[in-house]
């Protein structure tokens, strides 16, 4: 009974497929990046074990470490995303108007631009004399 459980936990091909799907990467794209066929990617995803060098290349394309692939579990992903629904620790009320803050920044940039423009005009006047 332990062998199937251990097998499913260590099945690197399934982990690669899971991460690839979470990252919304197609097999074709991964194959192109690795210089192999789409069928090769399909075969890798069906394999329980993957060569370390191949795993390293796949990890780079997926933007994750080799250890991240090896430690990947779908349960961890579900738990991670479920924490986004728990808003008990957050106060969802904004204490300022974001548009007001944006307009303040725009006004500051406008003032800075005006000062820079005035400085350049002074330089031009000095050069004319």
JSON list of C-alpha atoms in Angstrom, two decimals:
[
{"chain": "A", "resi": 1, "resn": "UNK", "atom": "CA", "xyz": [0.00, 0.00, 0.00]},
{"chain": "A", "resi": 2, "resn": "UNK", "atom": "CA", "xyz": [2.83, 2.44, 0.67]},
{"chain": "A", "resi": 3, "resn": "UNK", "atom": "CA", "xyz": [4.35, 2.13, -2.79]},
{"chain": "A", "resi": 4, "resn": "UNK", "atom": "CA", "xyz": [1.49, 3.88, -4.70]},
{"chain": "A", "resi": 5, "resn": "UNK", "atom": "CA", "xyz": [1.42, 6.73, -2.20]},
{"chain": "A", "resi": 6, "resn": "UNK", "atom": "CA", "xyz": [5.18, 7.17, -2.33]},
{"chain": "A", "resi": 7, "resn": "UNK", "atom": "CA", "xyz": [5.07, 6.86, -6.12]},
{"chain": "A", "resi": 8, "resn": "UNK", "atom": "CA", "xyz": [2.44, 9.58, -6.51]},
{"chain": "A", "resi": 9, "resn": "UNK", "atom": "CA", "xyz": [4.34, 11.91, -4.18]},
{"chain": "A", "resi": 10, "resn": "UNK", "atom": "CA", "xyz": [7.62, 11.50, -6.05]},
{"chain": "A", "resi": 11, "resn": "UNK", "atom": "CA", "xyz": [6.23, 11.38, -9.61]},
{"chain": "A", "resi": 12, "resn": "UNK", "atom": "CA", "xyz": [8.29, 14.20, -11.12]},
{"chain": "A", "resi": 13, "resn": "UNK", "atom": "CA", "xyz": [6.46, 14.12, -14.45]},
{"chain": "A", "resi": 14, "resn": "UNK", "atom": "CA", "xyz": [3.14, 14.91, -12.79]},
{"chain": "A", "resi": 15, "resn": "UNK", "atom": "CA", "xyz": [4.77, 17.67, -10.78]},
{"chain": "A", "resi": 16, "resn": "UNK", "atom": "CA", "xyz": [6.23, 19.19, -13.94]},
{"chain": "A", "resi": 17, "resn": "UNK", "atom": "CA", "xyz": [2.83, 19.02, -15.64]},
{"chain": "A", "resi": 18, "resn": "UNK", "atom": "CA", "xyz": [1.12, 20.59, -12.62]},
{"chain": "A", "resi": 19, "resn": "UNK", "atom": "CA", "xyz": [3.56, 23.48, -12.46]},
{"chain": "A", "resi": 20, "resn": "UNK", "atom": "CA", "xyz": [3.46, 23.95, -16.23]},
{"chain": "A", "resi": 21, "resn": "UNK", "atom": "CA", "xyz": [-0.33, 24.13, -16.17]},
{"chain": "A", "resi": 22, "resn": "UNK", "atom": "CA", "xyz": [-0.34, 26.53, -13.21]},
{"chain": "A", "resi": 23, "resn": "UNK", "atom": "CA", "xyz": [2.07, 28.78, -15.11]},
{"chain": "A", "resi": 24, "resn": "UNK", "atom": "CA", "xyz": [-0.22, 28.51, -18.16]},
{"chain": "A", "resi": 25, "resn": "UNK", "atom": "CA", "xyz": [2.61, 27.15, -20.32]},
{"chain": "A", "resi": 26, "resn": "UNK", "atom": "CA", "xyz": [1.77, 24.83, -23.20]},
{"chain": "A", "resi": 27, "resn": "UNK", "atom": "CA", "xyz": [3.73, 21.66, -23.92]},
{"chain": "A", "resi": 28, "resn": "UNK", "atom": "CA", "xyz": [4.63, 23.08, -27.33]},
{"chain": "A", "resi": 29, "resn": "UNK", "atom": "CA", "xyz": [6.24, 26.16, -25.79]},
{"chain": "A", "resi": 30, "resn": "UNK", "atom": "CA", "xyz": [8.19, 24.10, -23.25]},
{"chain": "A", "resi": 31, "resn": "UNK", "atom": "CA", "xyz": [9.33, 21.77, -26.05]},
{"chain": "A", "resi": 32, "resn": "UNK", "atom": "CA", "xyz": [10.50, 24.69, -28.19]},
{"chain": "A", "resi": 33, "resn": "UNK", "atom": "CA", "xyz": [12.43, 26.21, -25.30]},
{"chain": "A", "resi": 34, "resn": "UNK", "atom": "CA", "xyz": [14.14, 22.88, -24.60]},
{"chain": "A", "resi": 35, "resn": "UNK", "atom": "CA", "xyz": [14.76, 22.06, -28.25]},
{"chain": "A", "resi": 36, "resn": "UNK", "atom": "CA", "xyz": [12.74, 18.85, -28.14]},
{"chain": "A", "resi": 37, "resn": "UNK", "atom": "CA", "xyz": [9.42, 17.67, -29.55]},
{"chain": "A", "resi": 38, "resn": "UNK", "atom": "CA", "xyz": [6.06, 18.10, -27.86]},
{"chain": "A", "resi": 39, "resn": "UNK", "atom": "CA", "xyz": [5.87, 14.31, -27.66]},
{"chain": "A", "resi": 40, "resn": "UNK", "atom": "CA", "xyz": [9.09, 14.29, -25.63]},
{"chain": "A", "resi": 41, "resn": "UNK", "atom": "CA", "xyz": [7.50, 16.69, -23.12]},
{"chain": "A", "resi": 42, "resn": "UNK", "atom": "CA", "xyz": [4.44, 14.44, -22.97]},
{"chain": "A", "resi": 43, "resn": "UNK", "atom": "CA", "xyz": [6.70, 11.45, -22.28]},
{"chain": "A", "resi": 44, "resn": "UNK", "atom": "CA", "xyz": [8.58, 13.37, -19.57]},
{"chain": "A", "resi": 45, "resn": "UNK", "atom": "CA", "xyz": [5.30, 14.30, -17.88]},
{"chain": "A", "resi": 46, "resn": "UNK", "atom": "CA", "xyz": [4.31, 10.63, -17.84]},
{"chain": "A", "resi": 47, "resn": "UNK", "atom": "CA", "xyz": [7.66, 9.57, -16.36]},
{"chain": "A", "resi": 48, "resn": "UNK", "atom": "CA", "xyz": [8.04, 9.02, -12.66]},
{"chain": "A", "resi": 49, "resn": "UNK", "atom": "CA", "xyz": [11.71, 10.01, -12.76]},
{"chain": "A", "resi": 50, "resn": "UNK", "atom": "CA", "xyz": [13.45, 12.68, -14.84]},
{"chain": "A", "resi": 51, "resn": "UNK", "atom": "CA", "xyz": [17.18, 13.10, -15.48]},
{"chain": "A", "resi": 52, "resn": "UNK", "atom": "CA", "xyz": [18.72, 15.79, -13.32]},
{"chain": "A", "resi": 53, "resn": "UNK", "atom": "CA", "xyz": [20.04, 17.78, -16.32]},
{"chain": "A", "resi": 54, "resn": "UNK", "atom": "CA", "xyz": [16.64, 17.68, -18.02]},
{"chain": "A", "resi": 55, "resn": "UNK", "atom": "CA", "xyz": [14.96, 18.64, -14.76]},
{"chain": "A", "resi": 56, "resn": "UNK", "atom": "CA", "xyz": [17.32, 21.61, -14.44]},
{"chain": "A", "resi": 57, "resn": "UNK", "atom": "CA", "xyz": [16.48, 22.83, -17.96]},
{"chain": "A", "resi": 58, "resn": "UNK", "atom": "CA", "xyz": [12.74, 22.41, -17.37]},
{"chain": "A", "resi": 59, "resn": "UNK", "atom": "CA", "xyz": [12.99, 24.27, -14.05]},
{"chain": "A", "resi": 60, "resn": "UNK", "atom": "CA", "xyz": [14.64, 27.24, -15.76]},
{"chain": "A", "resi": 61, "resn": "UNK", "atom": "CA", "xyz": [11.93, 27.46, -18.42]},
{"chain": "A", "resi": 62, "resn": "UNK", "atom": "CA", "xyz": [9.18, 27.16, -15.80]},
{"chain": "A", "resi": 63, "resn": "UNK", "atom": "CA", "xyz": [10.84, 29.83, -13.65]},
{"chain": "A", "resi": 64, "resn": "UNK", "atom": "CA", "xyz": [11.19, 27.61, -10.60]},
{"chain": "A", "resi": 65, "resn": "UNK", "atom": "CA", "xyz": [14.03, 25.84, -8.84]},
{"chain": "A", "resi": 66, "resn": "UNK", "atom": "CA", "xyz": [14.64, 22.10, -9.15]},
{"chain": "A", "resi": 67, "resn": "UNK", "atom": "CA", "xyz": [13.85, 21.81, -5.45]},
{"chain": "A", "resi": 68, "resn": "UNK", "atom": "CA", "xyz": [10.58, 23.65, -6.09]},
{"chain": "A", "resi": 69, "resn": "UNK", "atom": "CA", "xyz": [9.62, 20.99, -8.62]},
{"chain": "A", "resi": 70, "resn": "UNK", "atom": "CA", "xyz": [10.65, 18.15, -6.33]},
{"chain": "A", "resi": 71, "resn": "UNK", "atom": "CA", "xyz": [8.72, 19.61, -3.38]},
{"chain": "A", "resi": 72, "resn": "UNK", "atom": "CA", "xyz": [5.64, 20.60, -5.39]},
{"chain": "A", "resi": 73, "resn": "UNK", "atom": "CA", "xyz": [2.32, 19.29, -4.13]},
{"chain": "A", "resi": 74, "resn": "UNK", "atom": "CA", "xyz": [-1.13, 20.17, -5.36]},
{"chain": "A", "resi": 75, "resn": "UNK", "atom": "CA", "xyz": [-2.33, 20.31, -1.75]},
{"chain": "A", "resi": 76, "resn": "UNK", "atom": "CA", "xyz": [0.16, 23.09, -1.02]},
{"chain": "A", "resi": 77, "resn": "UNK", "atom": "CA", "xyz": [-1.13, 25.05, -4.02]},
{"chain": "A", "resi": 78, "resn": "UNK", "atom": "CA", "xyz": [-4.73, 24.65, -2.89]},
{"chain": "A", "resi": 79, "resn": "UNK", "atom": "CA", "xyz": [-3.81, 25.74, 0.64]},
{"chain": "A", "resi": 80, "resn": "UNK", "atom": "CA", "xyz": [-1.87, 28.72, -0.74]},
{"chain": "A", "resi": 81, "resn": "UNK", "atom": "CA", "xyz": [-4.78, 29.93, -2.84]},
{"chain": "A", "resi": 82, "resn": "UNK", "atom": "CA", "xyz": [-7.30, 29.30, -0.06]},
{"chain": "A", "resi": 83, "resn": "UNK", "atom": "CA", "xyz": [-5.47, 31.81, 2.11]},
{"chain": "A", "resi": 84, "resn": "UNK", "atom": "CA", "xyz": [-6.52, 34.53, -0.36]},
{"chain": "A", "resi": 85, "resn": "UNK", "atom": "CA", "xyz": [-10.14, 33.97, 0.62]},
{"chain": "A", "resi": 86, "resn": "UNK", "atom": "CA", "xyz": [-9.42, 34.46, 4.33]},
{"chain": "A", "resi": 87, "resn": "UNK", "atom": "CA", "xyz": [-9.85, 38.20, 4.81]},
{"chain": "A", "resi": 88, "resn": "UNK", "atom": "CA", "xyz": [-10.19, 38.05, 8.58]},
{"chain": "A", "resi": 89, "resn": "UNK", "atom": "CA", "xyz": [-6.65, 39.37, 9.09]},
{"chain": "A", "resi": 90, "resn": "UNK", "atom": "CA", "xyz": [-7.09, 42.30, 6.73]},
{"chain": "A", "resi": 91, "resn": "UNK", "atom": "CA", "xyz": [-9.02, 45.51, 6.90]},
{"chain": "A", "resi": 92, "resn": "UNK", "atom": "CA", "xyz": [-10.31, 45.91, 3.36]},
{"chain": "A", "resi": 93, "resn": "UNK", "atom": "CA", "xyz": [-11.20, 49.57, 3.80]},
{"chain": "A", "resi": 94, "resn": "UNK", "atom": "CA", "xyz": [-8.91, 52.01, 2.08]},
{"chain": "A", "resi": 95, "resn": "UNK", "atom": "CA", "xyz": [-8.11, 55.01, 4.29]},
{"chain": "A", "resi": 96, "resn": "UNK", "atom": "CA", "xyz": [-7.43, 57.30, 1.33]},
{"chain": "A", "resi": 97, "resn": "UNK", "atom": "CA", "xyz": [-8.74, 57.91, -2.14]},
{"chain": "A", "resi": 98, "resn": "UNK", "atom": "CA", "xyz": [-6.29, 56.41, -4.64]},
{"chain": "A", "resi": 99, "resn": "UNK", "atom": "CA", "xyz": [-7.31, 58.96, -7.27]},
{"chain": "A", "resi": 100, "resn": "UNK", "atom": "CA", "xyz": [-6.46, 61.78, -4.91]},
{"chain": "A", "resi": 101, "resn": "UNK", "atom": "CA", "xyz": [-3.01, 60.26, -4.36]},
{"chain": "A", "resi": 102, "resn": "UNK", "atom": "CA", "xyz": [-2.55, 59.89, -8.11]},
{"chain": "A", "resi": 103, "resn": "UNK", "atom": "CA", "xyz": [-3.49, 63.52, -8.69]},
{"chain": "A", "resi": 104, "resn": "UNK", "atom": "CA", "xyz": [-1.03, 64.61, -6.00]},
{"chain": "A", "resi": 105, "resn": "UNK", "atom": "CA", "xyz": [1.74, 62.75, -7.80]},
{"chain": "A", "resi": 106, "resn": "UNK", "atom": "CA", "xyz": [0.70, 64.26, -11.13]},
{"chain": "A", "resi": 107, "resn": "UNK", "atom": "CA", "xyz": [0.76, 67.73, -9.58]},
{"chain": "A", "resi": 108, "resn": "UNK", "atom": "CA", "xyz": [4.21, 67.11, -8.05]},
{"chain": "A", "resi": 109, "resn": "UNK", "atom": "CA", "xyz": [5.50, 65.96, -11.44]},
{"chain": "A", "resi": 110, "resn": "UNK", "atom": "CA", "xyz": [4.01, 69.02, -13.09]},
{"chain": "A", "resi": 111, "resn": "UNK", "atom": "CA", "xyz": [5.71, 71.31, -10.56]},
{"chain": "A", "resi": 112, "resn": "UNK", "atom": "CA", "xyz": [9.02, 69.53, -11.05]},
{"chain": "A", "resi": 113, "resn": "UNK", "atom": "CA", "xyz": [8.69, 69.87, -14.82]},
{"chain": "A", "resi": 114, "resn": "UNK", "atom": "CA", "xyz": [7.96, 73.60, -14.49]},
{"chain": "A", "resi": 115, "resn": "UNK", "atom": "CA", "xyz": [11.05, 74.08, -12.29]},
{"chain": "A", "resi": 116, "resn": "UNK", "atom": "CA", "xyz": [13.23, 72.16, -14.75]},
{"chain": "A", "resi": 117, "resn": "UNK", "atom": "CA", "xyz": [11.84, 74.19, -17.63]},
{"chain": "A", "resi": 118, "resn": "UNK", "atom": "CA", "xyz": [12.54, 77.46, -15.79]},
{"chain": "A", "resi": 119, "resn": "UNK", "atom": "CA", "xyz": [16.10, 76.29, -15.07]},
{"chain": "A", "resi": 120, "resn": "UNK", "atom": "CA", "xyz": [16.67, 75.48, -18.74]},
{"chain": "A", "resi": 121, "resn": "UNK", "atom": "CA", "xyz": [15.31, 78.89, -19.76]},
{"chain": "A", "resi": 122, "resn": "UNK", "atom": "CA", "xyz": [17.75, 80.55, -17.35]},
{"chain": "A", "resi": 123, "resn": "UNK", "atom": "CA", "xyz": [20.61, 78.58, -18.88]},
{"chain": "A", "resi": 124, "resn": "UNK", "atom": "CA", "xyz": [19.55, 79.66, -22.38]},
{"chain": "A", "resi": 125, "resn": "UNK", "atom": "CA", "xyz": [19.41, 83.31, -21.31]},
{"chain": "A", "resi": 126, "resn": "UNK", "atom": "CA", "xyz": [22.89, 83.03, -19.77]},
{"chain": "A", "resi": 127, "resn": "UNK", "atom": "CA", "xyz": [24.28, 81.52, -22.95]},
{"chain": "A", "resi": 128, "resn": "UNK", "atom": "CA", "xyz": [22.75, 84.28, -25.06]},
{"chain": "A", "resi": 129, "resn": "UNK", "atom": "CA", "xyz": [24.59, 86.97, -23.04]}
]
